[in-house]
Coordinates of C-alpha atoms in Angstrom, one line a residue:
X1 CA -15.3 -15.6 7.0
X2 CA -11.7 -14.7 7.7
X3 CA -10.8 -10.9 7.2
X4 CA -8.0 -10.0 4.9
X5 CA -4.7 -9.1 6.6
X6 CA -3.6 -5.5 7.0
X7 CA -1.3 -4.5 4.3
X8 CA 1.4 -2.4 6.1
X9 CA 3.3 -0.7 3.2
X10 CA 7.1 -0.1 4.4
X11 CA 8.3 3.2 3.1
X12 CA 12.2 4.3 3.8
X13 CA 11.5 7.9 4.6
X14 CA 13.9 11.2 3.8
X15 CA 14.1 14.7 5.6
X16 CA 12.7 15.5 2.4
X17 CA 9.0 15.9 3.0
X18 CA 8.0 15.3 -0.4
X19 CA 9.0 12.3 -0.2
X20 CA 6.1 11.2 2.8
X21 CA 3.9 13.4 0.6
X22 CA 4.0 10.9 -2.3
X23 CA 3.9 7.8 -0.5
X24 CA 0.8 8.6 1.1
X25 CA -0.4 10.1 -2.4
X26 CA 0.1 6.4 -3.3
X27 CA -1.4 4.9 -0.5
X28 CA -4.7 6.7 -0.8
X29 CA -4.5 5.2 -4.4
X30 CA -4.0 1.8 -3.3
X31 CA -6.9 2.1 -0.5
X32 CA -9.3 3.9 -3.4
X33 CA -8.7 0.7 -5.3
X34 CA -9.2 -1.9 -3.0
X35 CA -12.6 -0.7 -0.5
X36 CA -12.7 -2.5 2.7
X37 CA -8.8 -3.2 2.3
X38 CA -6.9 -2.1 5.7
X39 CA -3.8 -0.3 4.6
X40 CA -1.3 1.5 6.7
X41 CA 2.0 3.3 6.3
X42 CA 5.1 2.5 8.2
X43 CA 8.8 4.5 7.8
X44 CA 11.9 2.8 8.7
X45 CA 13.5 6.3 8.8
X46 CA 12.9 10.3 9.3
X47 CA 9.4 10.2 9.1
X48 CA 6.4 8.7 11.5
X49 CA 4.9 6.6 12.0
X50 CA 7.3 4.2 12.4
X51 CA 6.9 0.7 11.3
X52 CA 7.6 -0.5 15.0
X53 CA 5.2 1.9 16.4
X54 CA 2.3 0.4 13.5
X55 CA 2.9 -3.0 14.9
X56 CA 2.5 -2.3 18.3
X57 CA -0.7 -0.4 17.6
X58 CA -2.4 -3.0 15.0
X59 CA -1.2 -6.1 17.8
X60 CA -2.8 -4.1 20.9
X61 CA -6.1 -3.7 18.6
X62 CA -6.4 -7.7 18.4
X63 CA -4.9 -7.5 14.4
X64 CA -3.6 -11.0 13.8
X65 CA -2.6 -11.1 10.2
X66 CA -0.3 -8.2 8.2
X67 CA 1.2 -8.6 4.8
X68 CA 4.2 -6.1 5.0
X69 CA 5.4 -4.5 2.1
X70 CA 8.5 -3.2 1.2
X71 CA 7.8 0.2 -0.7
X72 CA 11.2 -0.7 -2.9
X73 CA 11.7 -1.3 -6.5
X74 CA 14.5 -3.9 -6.0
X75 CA 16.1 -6.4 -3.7
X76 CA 18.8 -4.9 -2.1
X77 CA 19.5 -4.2 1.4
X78 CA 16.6 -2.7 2.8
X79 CA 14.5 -6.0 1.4
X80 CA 16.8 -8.6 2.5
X81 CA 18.0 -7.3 5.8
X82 CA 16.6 -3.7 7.2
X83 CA 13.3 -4.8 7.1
X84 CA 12.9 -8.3 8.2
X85 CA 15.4 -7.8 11.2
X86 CA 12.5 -4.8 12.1
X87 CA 10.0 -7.4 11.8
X88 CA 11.2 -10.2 13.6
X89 CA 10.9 -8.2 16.6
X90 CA 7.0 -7.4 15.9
X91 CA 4.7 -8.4 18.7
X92 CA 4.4 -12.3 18.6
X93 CA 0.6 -12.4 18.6
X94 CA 1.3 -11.0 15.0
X95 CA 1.6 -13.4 12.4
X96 CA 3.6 -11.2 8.9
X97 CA 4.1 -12.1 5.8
X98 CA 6.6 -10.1 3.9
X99 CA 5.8 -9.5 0.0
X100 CA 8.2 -9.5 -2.5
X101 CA 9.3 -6.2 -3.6
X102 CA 7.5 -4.1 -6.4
X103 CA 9.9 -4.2 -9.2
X104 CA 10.4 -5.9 -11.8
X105 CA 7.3 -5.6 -13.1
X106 CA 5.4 -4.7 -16.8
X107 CA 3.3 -2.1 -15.1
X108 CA 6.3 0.1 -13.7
X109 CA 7.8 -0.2 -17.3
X110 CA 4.2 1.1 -18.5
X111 CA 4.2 3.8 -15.4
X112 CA 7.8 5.0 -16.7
X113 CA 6.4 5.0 -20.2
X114 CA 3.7 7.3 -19.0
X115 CA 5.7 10.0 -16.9
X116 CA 7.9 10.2 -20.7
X117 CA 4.5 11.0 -22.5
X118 CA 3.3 13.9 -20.0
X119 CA 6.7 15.4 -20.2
X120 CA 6.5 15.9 -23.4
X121 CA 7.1 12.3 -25.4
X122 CA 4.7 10.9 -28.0
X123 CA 4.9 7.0 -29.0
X124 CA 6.0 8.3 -32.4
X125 CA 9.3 9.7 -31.0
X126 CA 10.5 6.2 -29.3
X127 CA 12.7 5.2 -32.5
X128 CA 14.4 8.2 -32.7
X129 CA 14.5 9.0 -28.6
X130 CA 17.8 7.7 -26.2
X131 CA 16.4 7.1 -22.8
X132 CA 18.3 6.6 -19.3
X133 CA 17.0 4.5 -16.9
X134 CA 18.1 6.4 -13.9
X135 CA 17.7 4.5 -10.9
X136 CA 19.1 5.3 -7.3
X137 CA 21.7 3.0 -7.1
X138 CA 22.9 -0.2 -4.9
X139 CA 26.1 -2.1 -3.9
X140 CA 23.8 -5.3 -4.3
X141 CA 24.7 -7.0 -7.7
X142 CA 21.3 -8.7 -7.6
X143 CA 19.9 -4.8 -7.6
X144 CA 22.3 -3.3 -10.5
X145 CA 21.3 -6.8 -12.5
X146 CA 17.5 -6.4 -12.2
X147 CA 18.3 -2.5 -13.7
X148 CA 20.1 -3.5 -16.2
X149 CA 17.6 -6.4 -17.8
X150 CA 15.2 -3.5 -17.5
X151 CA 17.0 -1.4 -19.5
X152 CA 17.4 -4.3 -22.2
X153 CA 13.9 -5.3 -22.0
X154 CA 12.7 -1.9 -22.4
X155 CA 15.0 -1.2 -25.4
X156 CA 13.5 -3.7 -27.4
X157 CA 9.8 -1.9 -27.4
X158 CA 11.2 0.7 -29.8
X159 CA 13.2 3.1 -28.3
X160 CA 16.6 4.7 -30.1
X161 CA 18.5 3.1 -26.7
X162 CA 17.9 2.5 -23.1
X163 CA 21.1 3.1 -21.1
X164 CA 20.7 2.7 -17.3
X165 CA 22.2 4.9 -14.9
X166 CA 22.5 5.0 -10.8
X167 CA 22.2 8.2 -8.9
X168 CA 24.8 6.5 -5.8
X169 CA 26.7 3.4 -5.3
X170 CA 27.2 2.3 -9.0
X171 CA 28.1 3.6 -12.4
X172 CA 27.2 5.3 -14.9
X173 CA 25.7 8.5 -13.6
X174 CA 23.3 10.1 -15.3
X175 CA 25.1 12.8 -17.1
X176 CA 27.6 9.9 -18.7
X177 CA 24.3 7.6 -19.7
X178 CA 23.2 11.1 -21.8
X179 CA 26.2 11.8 -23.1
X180 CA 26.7 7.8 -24.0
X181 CA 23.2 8.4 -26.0
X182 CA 24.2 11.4 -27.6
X183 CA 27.6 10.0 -29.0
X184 CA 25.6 6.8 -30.2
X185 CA 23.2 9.4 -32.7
X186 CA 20.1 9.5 -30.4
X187 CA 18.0 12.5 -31.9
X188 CA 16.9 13.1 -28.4
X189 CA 17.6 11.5 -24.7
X190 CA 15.2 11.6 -22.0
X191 CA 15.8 10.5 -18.3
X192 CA 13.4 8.1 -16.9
X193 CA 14.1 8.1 -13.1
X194 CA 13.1 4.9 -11.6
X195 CA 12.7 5.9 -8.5
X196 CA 9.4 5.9 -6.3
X197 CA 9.2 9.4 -5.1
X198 CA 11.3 12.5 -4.5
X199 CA 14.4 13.2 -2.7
X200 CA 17.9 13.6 -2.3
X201 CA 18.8 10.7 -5.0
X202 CA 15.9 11.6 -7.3
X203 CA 17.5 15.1 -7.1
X204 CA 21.1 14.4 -8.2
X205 CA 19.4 12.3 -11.2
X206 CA 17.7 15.3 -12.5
X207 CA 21.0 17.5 -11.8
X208 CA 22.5 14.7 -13.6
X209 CA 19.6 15.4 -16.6
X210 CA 20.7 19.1 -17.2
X211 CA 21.7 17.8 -20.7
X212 CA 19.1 16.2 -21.9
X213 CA 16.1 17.2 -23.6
X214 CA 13.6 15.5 -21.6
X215 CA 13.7 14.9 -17.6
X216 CA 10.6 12.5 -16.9
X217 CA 8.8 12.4 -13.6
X218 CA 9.5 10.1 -10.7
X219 CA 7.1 7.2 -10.3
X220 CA 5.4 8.1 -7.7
X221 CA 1.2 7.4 -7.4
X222 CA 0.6 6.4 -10.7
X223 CA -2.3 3.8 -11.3
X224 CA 0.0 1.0 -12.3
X225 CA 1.9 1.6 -9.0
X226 CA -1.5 0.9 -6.9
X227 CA -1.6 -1.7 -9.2
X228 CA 1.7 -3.7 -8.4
X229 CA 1.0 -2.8 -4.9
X230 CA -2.0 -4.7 -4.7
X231 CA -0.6 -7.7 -6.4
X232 CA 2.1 -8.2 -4.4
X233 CA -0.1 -7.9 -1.7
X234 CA -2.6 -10.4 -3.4
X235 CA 0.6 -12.7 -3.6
X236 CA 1.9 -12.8 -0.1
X237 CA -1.6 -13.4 1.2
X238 CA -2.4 -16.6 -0.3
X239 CA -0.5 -19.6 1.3
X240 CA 1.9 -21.4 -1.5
X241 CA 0.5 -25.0 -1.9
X242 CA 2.9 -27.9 -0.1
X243 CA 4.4 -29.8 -2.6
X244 CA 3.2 -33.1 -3.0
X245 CA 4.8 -35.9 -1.2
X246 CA 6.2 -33.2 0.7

């Protein structure tokens, strides 16, 4: 019987440490979900291990086959360039698959849903509730697209108005998105950072939050996380049928 491939999840890393904190928080999640799964946990920045130094060490154990997943909620950058130009030079006896990204995805929409309700939101408050989609930002227009169908998605599951907002890189900020809500009669705005785990960005979106009634928390190890994890993984791992004729 073949063994599955290692799933090597790609984090970015930050001098922040909460930031390492919380993807491993994740990562024990997504091993507790899958038993006899291989999972390891690479940085491309600031933290260790790197993700060249996990290659090295799964190709010297005799590790064929790695899914590698980019710990990112949308195609920007780091996707389409950081992190295939770091595994193109992965030992050759490797053979990598790189997943698709995490977001979009109906279960990080639920997972921001949820971090709203345990700071303080009930489903009876959506109508009357402005929320800001506060996400970190990107100078990739495939990125700041993706955020911005979220937001109209989202908006049309009840809420008063979703407004997204980016922490760097794009506008609005934060602090215009609540103010945007406020002028347009929201009762209340909440902040909804879509963002994976603390940090600098995360930061300036709850700065940016110091009006608003409600600061949600970041996404972080929530079930539904493990959950995309493990399906993007599931979807990189098994081959795409050839087209026919091809």
């Amino acid at each position: 019987m073949t063994s599955r491939p290692v799933l090597l999840v790609i984090a970015h890393g930050s001098r922040d440490p909460r930031h390492a904190a919380t993807v491993h928080a994740l990562v024990r999640r997504v091993r507790a979900r899958r038993p006899g799964l291989r999972v390891e946990t690479g940085f491309l920045d600031f933290n260790i291990p790197s993700v060249p130094g996990v290659l090295e060490s799964l190709a010297a154990e005799g590790v064929r086959d790695v899914v590698a997943l980019p710990l990112l909620l949308t195609r920007a950058f780091h996707a389409k360039a950081d992190i295939p130009a770091v595994l193109r030079e992965a030992p050759a006896r490797l053979r990598i698959r790189q997943a698709e990204v995490l977001g979009p995805s109906p279960l990080l929409t639920a997972t921001l849903e949820r971090r709203l309700y345990e700071a303080g939101l009930t489903p009876a408050d959506k109508s009357s509730t402005g929320v800001v989609l506060a996400s970190a930002g990107s100078t990739d227009p495939e990125a700041i697209a993706v955020i911005a169908e979220i937001a109209r998605e989202w908006r049309h599951t009840g809420w008063c108005a979703v407004r997204p907002a980016f922490a760097s890189a794009s506008l609005p900020r934060t602090e215009d998105a609540v103010r945007e809500l406020r002028a347009l009669g929201c009762a209340r705005v909440a902040v909804a950072p879509y963002v994976l785990a603390p940090g600098f960005l995360p930061d300036r979106i709850a700065r940016g939050a110091a009006e608003a009634d409600v600061l949600a928390d970041v996404l972080g190890p929530a079930p539904e996380v493990a959950r995309v994890l493990l399906e993007r993984y599931d979807e990189a791992r098994v081959p795409v049928p050839a087209a026919l004729g091809a």
